[in-house]
Amino acid sequence: MEHSIRTFHARRGRLGPRAASALQDLLPRYGLDPMGPPLDFDDEFPGPLPVVVEFGSGMGEATAAMAKAEPGVGIIAVEVHTPGVSSLLRRIETERLDNVRVVHGDGIALLDRRIPAGSLAGFRSFFPDPWPKARHHKRRLIRTELVRLIASRLQTGATLHVATDWDDYAEQMLAVLAAEPMLSVHRDTSIPRPLDRPVTRFERKGLEQGHTVHDIVAVRVAA
């Protein structure tokens, strides 16, 4: 898998003592290294659970809400923003969310190296960086090569769910997902927000600015 084009910039941010302590104490307990051998999900979660990978968990509010709503689903939350990772770790600890694991780093490496083919019950990324400048569009998360990798990690019938409040990005998402033969995609970029997706902080900001939110869901089809 090609890693030369990055979909993110690692961002440490400023950490106070509480946040730094969460990283030091909780990441070894709830974290996963994006590098290493393929994962055995039964070793990482309490009991056999269907597992979903989330790219861009932000400060963790939506991730925690989904984990509480679906305790029978394992979530691997990927985030590069250090304060966000720390915030989610604290939520996992205080809310006893034993169905969440956190990756602080490169989600593409995680998918490529550690997630077995055909193993995921779902993939989601809500409001990924839109990289609005045309010269940066190649950095967008939803692009042909990465979508092919994601699709290959999904079980037949599993869903790929993305959302954005940028109209041109929604059009690109739809085109890229529809072109992937392993996926069957809903061809309307204005489907209502699924009830199982909480409203995120980025979504609220977009709505306040008058943006239209687009949810796009694709399903992994049999090879």
PDB file of N, CA, C and O in Angstrom, residues 74-142:
ATOM      1  N   GLY A  74     -17.281  -3.629  18.635  1.00  0.00           N
ATOM      2  CA  GLY A  74     -15.961  -3.114  18.948  1.00  0.00           C
ATOM      3  C   GLY A  74     -15.594  -1.984  18.009  1.00  0.00           C
ATOM      4  O   GLY A  74     -15.848  -2.061  16.804  1.00  0.00           O
ATOM      5  N   ILE A  75     -15.011  -0.923  18.541  1.00  0.00           N
ATOM      6  CA  ILE A  75     -14.624   0.239  17.747  1.00  0.00           C
ATOM      7  C   ILE A  75     -13.118   0.439  17.868  1.00  0.00           C
ATOM      8  O   ILE A  75     -12.582   0.510  18.978  1.00  0.00           O
ATOM      9  N   ILE A  76     -12.453   0.518  16.731  1.00  0.00           N
ATOM     10  CA  ILE A  76     -11.055   0.930  16.692  1.00  0.00           C
ATOM     11  C   ILE A  76     -11.046   2.354  16.165  1.00  0.00           C
ATOM     12  O   ILE A  76     -11.309   2.605  14.987  1.00  0.00           O
ATOM     13  N   ALA A  77     -10.783   3.311  17.054  1.00  0.00           N
ATOM     14  CA  ALA A  77     -10.845   4.730  16.729  1.00  0.00           C
ATOM     15  C   ALA A  77      -9.445   5.250  16.425  1.00  0.00           C
ATOM     16  O   ALA A  77      -8.540   5.132  17.249  1.00  0.00           O
ATOM     17  N   VAL A  78      -9.287   5.832  15.247  1.00  0.00           N
ATOM     18  CA  VAL A  78      -7.989   6.333  14.791  1.00  0.00           C
ATOM     19  C   VAL A  78      -8.000   7.860  14.823  1.00  0.00           C
ATOM     20  O   VAL A  78      -8.908   8.488  14.267  1.00  0.00           O
ATOM     21  N   GLU A  79      -6.998   8.444  15.452  1.00  0.00           N
ATOM     22  CA  GLU A  79      -6.911   9.906  15.525  1.00  0.00           C
ATOM     23  C   GLU A  79      -5.443  10.303  15.628  1.00  0.00           C
ATOM     24  O   GLU A  79      -4.657   9.634  16.291  1.00  0.00           O
ATOM     25  N   VAL A  80      -5.086  11.415  14.947  1.00  0.00           N
ATOM     26  CA  VAL A  80      -3.707  11.897  14.995  1.00  0.00           C
ATOM     27  C   VAL A  80      -3.541  13.092  15.913  1.00  0.00           C
ATOM     28  O   VAL A  80      -2.420  13.433  16.280  1.00  0.00           O
ATOM     29  N   HIS A  81      -4.632  13.743  16.290  1.00  0.00           N
ATOM     30  CA  HIS A  81      -4.570  14.922  17.137  1.00  0.00           C
ATOM     31  C   HIS A  81      -4.421  14.489  18.584  1.00  0.00           C
ATOM     32  O   HIS A  81      -5.332  13.902  19.171  1.00  0.00           O
ATOM     33  N   THR A  82      -3.281  14.772  19.175  1.00  0.00           N
ATOM     34  CA  THR A  82      -2.965  14.243  20.497  1.00  0.00           C
ATOM     35  C   THR A  82      -3.974  14.630  21.573  1.00  0.00           C
ATOM     36  O   THR A  82      -4.391  13.778  22.368  1.00  0.00           O
ATOM     37  N   PRO A  83      -4.413  15.896  21.666  1.00  0.00           N
ATOM     38  CA  PRO A  83      -5.431  16.210  22.672  1.00  0.00           C
ATOM     39  C   PRO A  83      -6.723  15.413  22.478  1.00  0.00           C
ATOM     40  O   PRO A  83      -7.377  15.042  23.465  1.00  0.00           O
ATOM     41  N   GLY A  84      -7.089  15.136  21.221  1.00  0.00           N
ATOM     42  CA  GLY A  84      -8.274  14.328  20.973  1.00  0.00           C
ATOM     43  C   GLY A  84      -8.099  12.900  21.464  1.00  0.00           C
ATOM     44  O   GLY A  84      -9.028  12.306  22.032  1.00  0.00           O
ATOM     45  N   VAL A  85      -6.935  12.341  21.235  1.00  0.00           N
ATOM     46  CA  VAL A  85      -6.645  10.987  21.723  1.00  0.00           C
ATOM     47  C   VAL A  85      -6.746  10.946  23.237  1.00  0.00           C
ATOM     48  O   VAL A  85      -7.361  10.049  23.822  1.00  0.00           O
ATOM     49  N   SER A  86      -6.151  11.927  23.891  1.00  0.00           N
ATOM     50  CA  SER A  86      -6.198  11.983  25.350  1.00  0.00           C
ATOM     51  C   SER A  86      -7.634  12.101  25.851  1.00  0.00           C
ATOM     52  O   SER A  86      -8.034  11.434  26.810  1.00  0.00           O
ATOM     53  N   SER A  87      -8.431  12.946  25.196  1.00  0.00           N
ATOM     54  CA  SER A  87      -9.828  13.127  25.599  1.00  0.00           C
ATOM     55  C   SER A  87     -10.611  11.825  25.472  1.00  0.00           C
ATOM     56  O   SER A  87     -11.377  11.455  26.376  1.00  0.00           O
ATOM     57  N   LEU A  88     -10.431  11.113  24.367  1.00  0.00           N
ATOM     58  CA  LEU A  88     -11.138   9.848  24.188  1.00  0.00           C
ATOM     59  C   LEU A  88     -10.686   8.813  25.208  1.00  0.00           C
ATOM     60  O   LEU A  88     -11.508   8.059  25.752  1.00  0.00           O
ATOM     61  N   LEU A  89      -9.400   8.760  25.484  1.00  0.00           N
ATOM     62  CA  LEU A  89      -8.909   7.810  26.490  1.00  0.00           C
ATOM     63  C   LEU A  89      -9.562   8.053  27.843  1.00  0.00           C
ATOM     64  O   LEU A  89      -9.946   7.106  28.544  1.00  0.00           O
ATOM     65  N   ARG A  90      -9.710   9.320  28.217  1.00  0.00           N
ATOM     66  CA  ARG A  90     -10.346   9.625  29.499  1.00  0.00           C
ATOM     67  C   ARG A  90     -11.819   9.206  29.486  1.00  0.00           C
ATOM     68  O   ARG A  90     -12.334   8.704  30.496  1.00  0.00           O
ATOM     69  N   ARG A  91     -12.478   9.385  28.364  1.00  0.00           N
ATOM     70  CA  ARG A  91     -13.875   8.954  28.255  1.00  0.00           C
ATOM     71  C   ARG A  91     -13.979   7.430  28.388  1.00  0.00           C
ATOM     72  O   ARG A  91     -14.888   6.915  29.051  1.00  0.00           O
ATOM     73  N   ILE A  92     -13.076   6.722  27.742  1.00  0.00           N
ATOM     74  CA  ILE A  92     -13.089   5.261  27.829  1.00  0.00           C
ATOM     75  C   ILE A  92     -12.964   4.815  29.281  1.00  0.00           C
ATOM     76  O   ILE A  92     -13.677   3.912  29.743  1.00  0.00           O
ATOM     77  N   GLU A  93     -12.059   5.470  30.004  1.00  0.00           N
ATOM     78  CA  GLU A  93     -11.814   5.090  31.387  1.00  0.00           C
ATOM     79  C   GLU A  93     -12.990   5.453  32.291  1.00  0.00           C
ATOM     80  O   GLU A  93     -13.476   4.615  33.060  1.00  0.00           O
ATOM     81  N   THR A  94     -13.460   6.698  32.211  1.00  0.00           N
ATOM     82  CA  THR A  94     -14.493   7.145  33.148  1.00  0.00           C
ATOM     83  C   THR A  94     -15.860   6.542  32.823  1.00  0.00           C
ATOM     84  O   THR A  94     -16.670   6.310  33.727  1.00  0.00           O
ATOM     85  N   GLU A  95     -16.118   6.272  31.532  1.00  0.00           N
ATOM     86  CA  GLU A  95     -17.423   5.726  31.133  1.00  0.00           C
ATOM     87  C   GLU A  95     -17.379   4.215  30.947  1.00  0.00           C
ATOM     88  O   GLU A  95     -18.364   3.622  30.530  1.00  0.00           O
ATOM     89  N   ARG A  96     -16.231   3.628  31.239  1.00  0.00           N
ATOM     90  CA  ARG A  96     -16.058   2.176  31.192  1.00  0.00           C
ATOM     91  C   ARG A  96     -16.456   1.589  29.823  1.00  0.00           C
ATOM     92  O   ARG A  96     -17.230   0.637  29.734  1.00  0.00           O
ATOM     93  N   LEU A  97     -15.872   2.165  28.796  1.00  0.00           N
ATOM     94  CA  LEU A  97     -16.163   1.743  27.421  1.00  0.00           C
ATOM     95  C   LEU A  97     -15.149   0.688  26.996  1.00  0.00           C
ATOM     96  O   LEU A  97     -14.189   0.972  26.285  1.00  0.00           O
ATOM     97  N   ASP A  98     -15.368  -0.541  27.437  1.00  0.00           N
ATOM     98  CA  ASP A  98     -14.381  -1.577  27.140  1.00  0.00           C
ATOM     99  C   ASP A  98     -14.473  -2.086  25.710  1.00  0.00           C
ATOM    100  O   ASP A  98     -13.719  -2.982  25.325  1.00  0.00           O
ATOM    101  N   ASN A  99     -15.360  -1.504  24.898  1.00  0.00           N
ATOM    102  CA  ASN A  99     -15.462  -1.892  23.490  1.00  0.00           C
ATOM    103  C   ASN A  99     -14.774  -0.895  22.562  1.00  0.00           C
ATOM    104  O   ASN A  99     -15.030  -0.900  21.344  1.00  0.00           O
ATOM    105  N   VAL A 100     -13.898  -0.042  23.083  1.00  0.00           N
ATOM    106  CA  VAL A 100     -13.176   0.938  22.259  1.00  0.00           C
ATOM    107  C   VAL A 100     -11.676   0.746  22.425  1.00  0.00           C
ATOM    108  O   VAL A 100     -11.178   0.607  23.545  1.00  0.00           O
ATOM    109  N   ARG A 101     -10.965   0.747  21.305  1.00  0.00           N
ATOM    110  CA  ARG A 101      -9.515   0.776  21.299  1.00  0.00           C
ATOM    111  C   ARG A 101      -9.086   1.972  20.445  1.00  0.00           C
ATOM    112  O   ARG A 101      -9.785   2.356  19.504  1.00  0.00           O
ATOM    113  N   VAL A 102      -7.926   2.540  20.763  1.00  0.00           N
ATOM    114  CA  VAL A 102      -7.505   3.802  20.163  1.00  0.00           C
ATOM    115  C   VAL A 102      -6.170   3.633  19.447  1.00  0.00           C
ATOM    116  O   VAL A 102      -5.241   3.030  19.993  1.00  0.00           O
ATOM    117  N   VAL A 103      -6.102   4.180  18.250  1.00  0.00           N
ATOM    118  CA  VAL A 103      -4.846   4.234  17.494  1.00  0.00           C
ATOM    119  C   VAL A 103      -4.444   5.693  17.375  1.00  0.00           C
ATOM    120  O   VAL A 103      -5.177   6.507  16.811  1.00  0.00           O
ATOM    121  N   HIS A 104      -3.290   6.031  17.921  1.00  0.00           N
ATOM    122  CA  HIS A 104      -2.746   7.384  17.808  1.00  0.00           C
ATOM    123  C   HIS A 104      -1.691   7.351  16.713  1.00  0.00           C
ATOM    124  O   HIS A 104      -0.516   7.085  16.967  1.00  0.00           O
ATOM    125  N   GLY A 105      -2.129   7.579  15.474  1.00  0.00           N
ATOM    126  CA  GLY A 105      -1.173   7.504  14.380  1.00  0.00           C
ATOM    127  C   GLY A 105      -1.837   7.221  13.050  1.00  0.00           C
ATOM    128  O   GLY A 105      -2.989   7.602  12.814  1.00  0.00           O
ATOM    129  N   ASP A 106      -1.131   6.534  12.200  1.00  0.00           N
ATOM    130  CA  ASP A 106      -1.479   6.360  10.791  1.00  0.00           C
ATOM    131  C   ASP A 106      -2.511   5.249  10.602  1.00  0.00           C
ATOM    132  O   ASP A 106      -2.195   4.065  10.712  1.00  0.00           O
ATOM    133  N   GLY A 107      -3.728   5.621  10.277  1.00  0.00           N
ATOM    134  CA  GLY A 107      -4.773   4.636  10.052  1.00  0.00           C
ATOM    135  C   GLY A 107      -4.564   3.808   8.803  1.00  0.00           C
ATOM    136  O   GLY A 107      -5.018   2.656   8.732  1.00  0.00           O
ATOM    137  N   ILE A 108      -3.886   4.370   7.802  1.00  0.00           N
ATOM    138  CA  ILE A 108      -3.629   3.608   6.584  1.00  0.00           C
ATOM    139  C   ILE A 108      -2.698   2.440   6.885  1.00  0.00           C
ATOM    140  O   ILE A 108      -2.909   1.316   6.416  1.00  0.00           O
ATOM    141  N   ALA A 109      -1.678   2.698   7.696  1.00  0.00           N
ATOM    142  CA  ALA A 109      -0.778   1.614   8.103  1.00  0.00           C
ATOM    143  C   ALA A 109      -1.539   0.553   8.876  1.00  0.00           C
ATOM    144  O   ALA A 109      -1.318  -0.652   8.704  1.00  0.00           O
ATOM    145  N   LEU A 110      -2.455   0.984   9.739  1.00  0.00           N
ATOM    146  CA  LEU A 110      -3.272   0.033  10.489  1.00  0.00           C
ATOM    147  C   LEU A 110      -4.047  -0.882   9.554  1.00  0.00           C
ATOM    148  O   LEU A 110      -4.027  -2.113   9.695  1.00  0.00           O
ATOM    149  N   LEU A 111      -4.754  -0.292   8.589  1.00  0.00           N
ATOM    150  CA  LEU A 111      -5.538  -1.093   7.648  1.00  0.00           C
ATOM    151  C   LEU A 111      -4.645  -2.030   6.843  1.00  0.00           C
ATOM    152  O   LEU A 111      -4.968  -3.198   6.630  1.00  0.00           O
ATOM    153  N   ASP A 112      -3.535  -1.492   6.386  1.00  0.00           N
ATOM    154  CA  ASP A 112      -2.652  -2.243   5.504  1.00  0.00           C
ATOM    155  C   ASP A 112      -1.969  -3.403   6.215  1.00  0.00           C
ATOM    156  O   ASP A 112      -1.859  -4.503   5.673  1.00  0.00           O
ATOM    157  N   ARG A 113      -1.539  -3.179   7.462  1.00  0.00           N
ATOM    158  CA  ARG A 113      -0.692  -4.153   8.147  1.00  0.00           C
ATOM    159  C   ARG A 113      -1.421  -5.000   9.179  1.00  0.00           C
ATOM    160  O   ARG A 113      -1.067  -6.161   9.391  1.00  0.00           O
ATOM    161  N   ARG A 114      -2.435  -4.439   9.842  1.00  0.00           N
ATOM    162  CA  ARG A 114      -2.955  -5.106  11.026  1.00  0.00           C
ATOM    163  C   ARG A 114      -4.405  -5.599  10.899  1.00  0.00           C
ATOM    164  O   ARG A 114      -4.846  -6.409  11.721  1.00  0.00           O
ATOM    165  N   ILE A 115      -5.135  -5.085   9.923  1.00  0.00           N
ATOM    166  CA  ILE A 115      -6.533  -5.499   9.769  1.00  0.00           C
ATOM    167  C   ILE A 115      -6.624  -6.588   8.709  1.00  0.00           C
ATOM    168  O   ILE A 115      -6.337  -6.340   7.535  1.00  0.00           O
ATOM    169  N   PRO A 116      -7.010  -7.795   9.075  1.00  0.00           N
ATOM    170  CA  PRO A 116      -7.099  -8.877   8.079  1.00  0.00           C
ATOM    171  C   PRO A 116      -8.161  -8.589   7.027  1.00  0.00           C
ATOM    172  O   PRO A 116      -9.172  -7.929   7.288  1.00  0.00           O
ATOM    173  N   ALA A 117      -7.935  -9.108   5.835  1.00  0.00           N
ATOM    174  CA  ALA A 117      -8.911  -8.959   4.749  1.00  0.00           C
ATOM    175  C   ALA A 117     -10.237  -9.591   5.153  1.00  0.00           C
ATOM    176  O   ALA A 117     -10.280 -10.650   5.781  1.00  0.00           O
ATOM    177  N   GLY A 118     -11.335  -8.895   4.809  1.00  0.00           N
ATOM    178  CA  GLY A 118     -12.661  -9.425   5.051  1.00  0.00           C
ATOM    179  C   GLY A 118     -13.039  -9.576   6.504  1.00  0.00           C
ATOM    180  O   GLY A 118     -13.892 -10.399   6.849  1.00  0.00           O
ATOM    181  N   SER A 119     -12.449  -8.757   7.389  1.00  0.00           N
ATOM    182  CA  SER A 119     -12.671  -8.952   8.826  1.00  0.00           C
ATOM    183  C   SER A 119     -13.559  -7.907   9.485  1.00  0.00           C
ATOM    184  O   SER A 119     -14.059  -8.137  10.588  1.00  0.00           O
ATOM    185  N   LEU A 120     -13.756  -6.745   8.856  1.00  0.00           N
ATOM    186  CA  LEU A 120     -14.450  -5.645   9.510  1.00  0.00           C
ATOM    187  C   LEU A 120     -15.953  -5.671   9.271  1.00  0.00           C
ATOM    188  O   LEU A 120     -16.417  -5.958   8.157  1.00  0.00           O
ATOM    189  N   ALA A 121     -16.705  -5.309  10.303  1.00  0.00           N
ATOM    190  CA  ALA A 121     -18.156  -5.147  10.177  1.00  0.00           C
ATOM    191  C   ALA A 121     -18.512  -3.765   9.653  1.00  0.00           C
ATOM    192  O   ALA A 121     -19.671  -3.523   9.296  1.00  0.00           O
ATOM    193  N   GLY A 122     -17.547  -2.853   9.612  1.00  0.00           N
ATOM    194  CA  GLY A 122     -17.830  -1.523   9.092  1.00  0.00           C
ATOM    195  C   GLY A 122     -16.618  -0.615   9.140  1.00  0.00           C
ATOM    196  O   GLY A 122     -15.625  -0.889   9.826  1.00  0.00           O
ATOM    197  N   PHE A 123     -16.713   0.461   8.377  1.00  0.00           N
ATOM    198  CA  PHE A 123     -15.714   1.528   8.383  1.00  0.00           C
ATOM    199  C   PHE A 123     -16.489   2.828   8.356  1.00  0.00           C
ATOM    200  O   PHE A 123     -17.477   2.962   7.638  1.00  0.00           O
ATOM    201  N   ARG A 124     -16.028   3.826   9.118  1.00  0.00           N
ATOM    202  CA  ARG A 124     -16.700   5.115   9.077  1.00  0.00           C
ATOM    203  C   ARG A 124     -15.709   6.247   9.272  1.00  0.00           C
ATOM    204  O   ARG A 124     -14.688   6.104   9.955  1.00  0.00           O
ATOM    205  N   SER A 125     -16.017   7.342   8.654  1.00  0.00           N
ATOM    206  CA  SER A 125     -15.230   8.562   8.823  1.00  0.00           C
ATOM    207  C   SER A 125     -16.179   9.735   8.644  1.00  0.00           C
ATOM    208  O   SER A 125     -16.710   9.960   7.549  1.00  0.00           O
ATOM    209  N   PHE A 126     -16.407  10.459   9.724  1.00  0.00           N
ATOM    210  CA  PHE A 126     -17.368  11.548   9.719  1.00  0.00           C
ATOM    211  C   PHE A 126     -16.640  12.884   9.696  1.00  0.00           C
ATOM    212  O   PHE A 126     -15.873  13.206  10.589  1.00  0.00           O
ATOM    213  N   PHE A 127     -16.847  13.617   8.608  1.00  0.00           N
ATOM    214  CA  PHE A 127     -16.283  14.945   8.416  1.00  0.00           C
ATOM    215  C   PHE A 127     -14.759  14.937   8.417  1.00  0.00           C
ATOM    216  O   PHE A 127     -14.114  15.669   9.181  1.00  0.00           O
ATOM    217  N   PRO A 128     -14.165  14.080   7.553  1.00  0.00           N
ATOM    218  CA  PRO A 128     -12.707  14.112   7.414  1.00  0.00           C
ATOM    219  C   PRO A 128     -12.276  15.438   6.803  1.00  0.00           C
ATOM    220  O   PRO A 128     -13.082  16.151   6.186  1.00  0.00           O
ATOM    221  N   ASP A 129     -11.015  15.762   6.971  1.00  0.00           N
ATOM    222  CA  ASP A 129     -10.463  17.021   6.450  1.00  0.00           C
ATOM    223  C   ASP A 129     -10.827  17.159   4.967  1.00  0.00           C
ATOM    224  O   ASP A 129     -10.493  16.293   4.159  1.00  0.00           O
ATOM    225  N   PRO A 130     -11.515  18.246   4.580  1.00  0.00           N
ATOM    226  CA  PRO A 130     -11.924  18.384   3.171  1.00  0.00           C
ATOM    227  C   PRO A 130     -10.809  18.815   2.235  1.00  0.00           C
ATOM    228  O   PRO A 130     -10.985  18.772   1.019  1.00  0.00           O
ATOM    229  N   TRP A 131      -9.672  19.233   2.790  1.00  0.00           N
ATOM    230  CA  TRP A 131      -8.580  19.727   1.952  1.00  0.00           C
ATOM    231  C   TRP A 131      -9.157  20.566   0.805  1.00  0.00           C
ATOM    232  O   TRP A 131      -9.120  20.174  -0.358  1.00  0.00           O
ATOM    233  N   PRO A 132      -9.713  21.737   1.107  1.00  0.00           N
ATOM    234  CA  PRO A 132     -10.500  22.477   0.125  1.00  0.00           C
ATOM    235  C   PRO A 132      -9.744  23.004  -1.092  1.00  0.00           C
ATOM    236  O   PRO A 132     -10.331  23.170  -2.159  1.00  0.00           O
ATOM    237  N   LYS A 133      -8.440  23.262  -0.944  1.00  0.00           N
ATOM    238  CA  LYS A 133      -7.693  23.781  -2.091  1.00  0.00           C
ATOM    239  C   LYS A 133      -7.495  22.677  -3.120  1.00  0.00           C
ATOM    240  O   LYS A 133      -7.146  21.549  -2.788  1.00  0.00           O
ATOM    241  N   ALA A 134      -7.690  23.017  -4.387  1.00  0.00           N
ATOM    242  CA  ALA A 134      -7.632  22.008  -5.452  1.00  0.00           C
ATOM    243  C   ALA A 134      -6.295  21.271  -5.465  1.00  0.00           C
ATOM    244  O   ALA A 134      -6.250  20.057  -5.705  1.00  0.00           O
ATOM    245  N   ARG A 135      -5.218  21.950  -5.188  1.00  0.00           N
ATOM    246  CA  ARG A 135      -3.904  21.294  -5.232  1.00  0.00           C
ATOM    247  C   ARG A 135      -3.732  20.281  -4.100  1.00  0.00           C
ATOM    248  O   ARG A 135      -2.802  19.474  -4.124  1.00  0.00           O
ATOM    249  N   HIS A 136      -4.612  20.328  -3.091  1.00  0.00           N
ATOM    250  CA  HIS A 136      -4.536  19.396  -1.975  1.00  0.00           C
ATOM    251  C   HIS A 136      -5.564  18.265  -2.050  1.00  0.00           C
ATOM    252  O   HIS A 136      -5.605  17.428  -1.155  1.00  0.00           O
ATOM    253  N   HIS A 137      -6.379  18.243  -3.100  1.00  0.00           N
ATOM    254  CA  HIS A 137      -7.413  17.223  -3.194  1.00  0.00           C
ATOM    255  C   HIS A 137      -6.842  15.806  -3.166  1.00  0.00           C
ATOM    256  O   HIS A 137      -7.508  14.868  -2.716  1.00  0.00           O
ATOM    257  N   LYS A 138      -5.605  15.653  -3.636  1.00  0.00           N
ATOM    258  CA  LYS A 138      -4.990  14.330  -3.633  1.00  0.00           C
ATOM    259  C   LYS A 138      -4.785  13.799  -2.219  1.00  0.00           C
ATOM    260  O   LYS A 138      -4.562  12.598  -2.032  1.00  0.00           O
ATOM    261  N   ARG A 139      -4.859  14.680  -1.212  1.00  0.00           N
ATOM    262  CA  ARG A 139      -4.696  14.259   0.174  1.00  0.00           C
ATOM    263  C   ARG A 139      -5.999  13.791   0.814  1.00  0.00           C
ATOM    264  O   ARG A 139      -5.989  13.306   1.950  1.00  0.00           O
ATOM    265  N   ARG A 140      -7.098  13.980   0.133  1.00  0.00           N
ATOM    266  CA  ARG A 140      -8.372  13.617   0.719  1.00  0.00           C
ATOM    267  C   ARG A 140      -8.428  12.124   1.037  1.00  0.00           C
ATOM    268  O   ARG A 140      -7.879  11.295   0.306  1.00  0.00           O
ATOM    269  N   LEU A 141      -9.129  11.810   2.102  1.00  0.00           N
ATOM    270  CA  LEU A 141      -9.225  10.427   2.558  1.00  0.00           C
ATOM    271  C   LEU A 141      -9.896   9.537   1.528  1.00  0.00           C
ATOM    272  O   LEU A 141      -9.426   8.425   1.248  1.00  0.00           O
ATOM    273  N   ILE A 142     -11.004  10.001   0.982  1.00  0.00           N
ATOM    274  CA  ILE A 142     -11.758   9.165   0.047  1.00  0.00           C
ATOM    275  C   ILE A 142     -11.188   9.349  -1.345  1.00  0.00           C
ATOM    276  O   ILE A 142     -11.532  10.276  -2.078  1.00  0.00           O
TER     277      ILE A 142
END
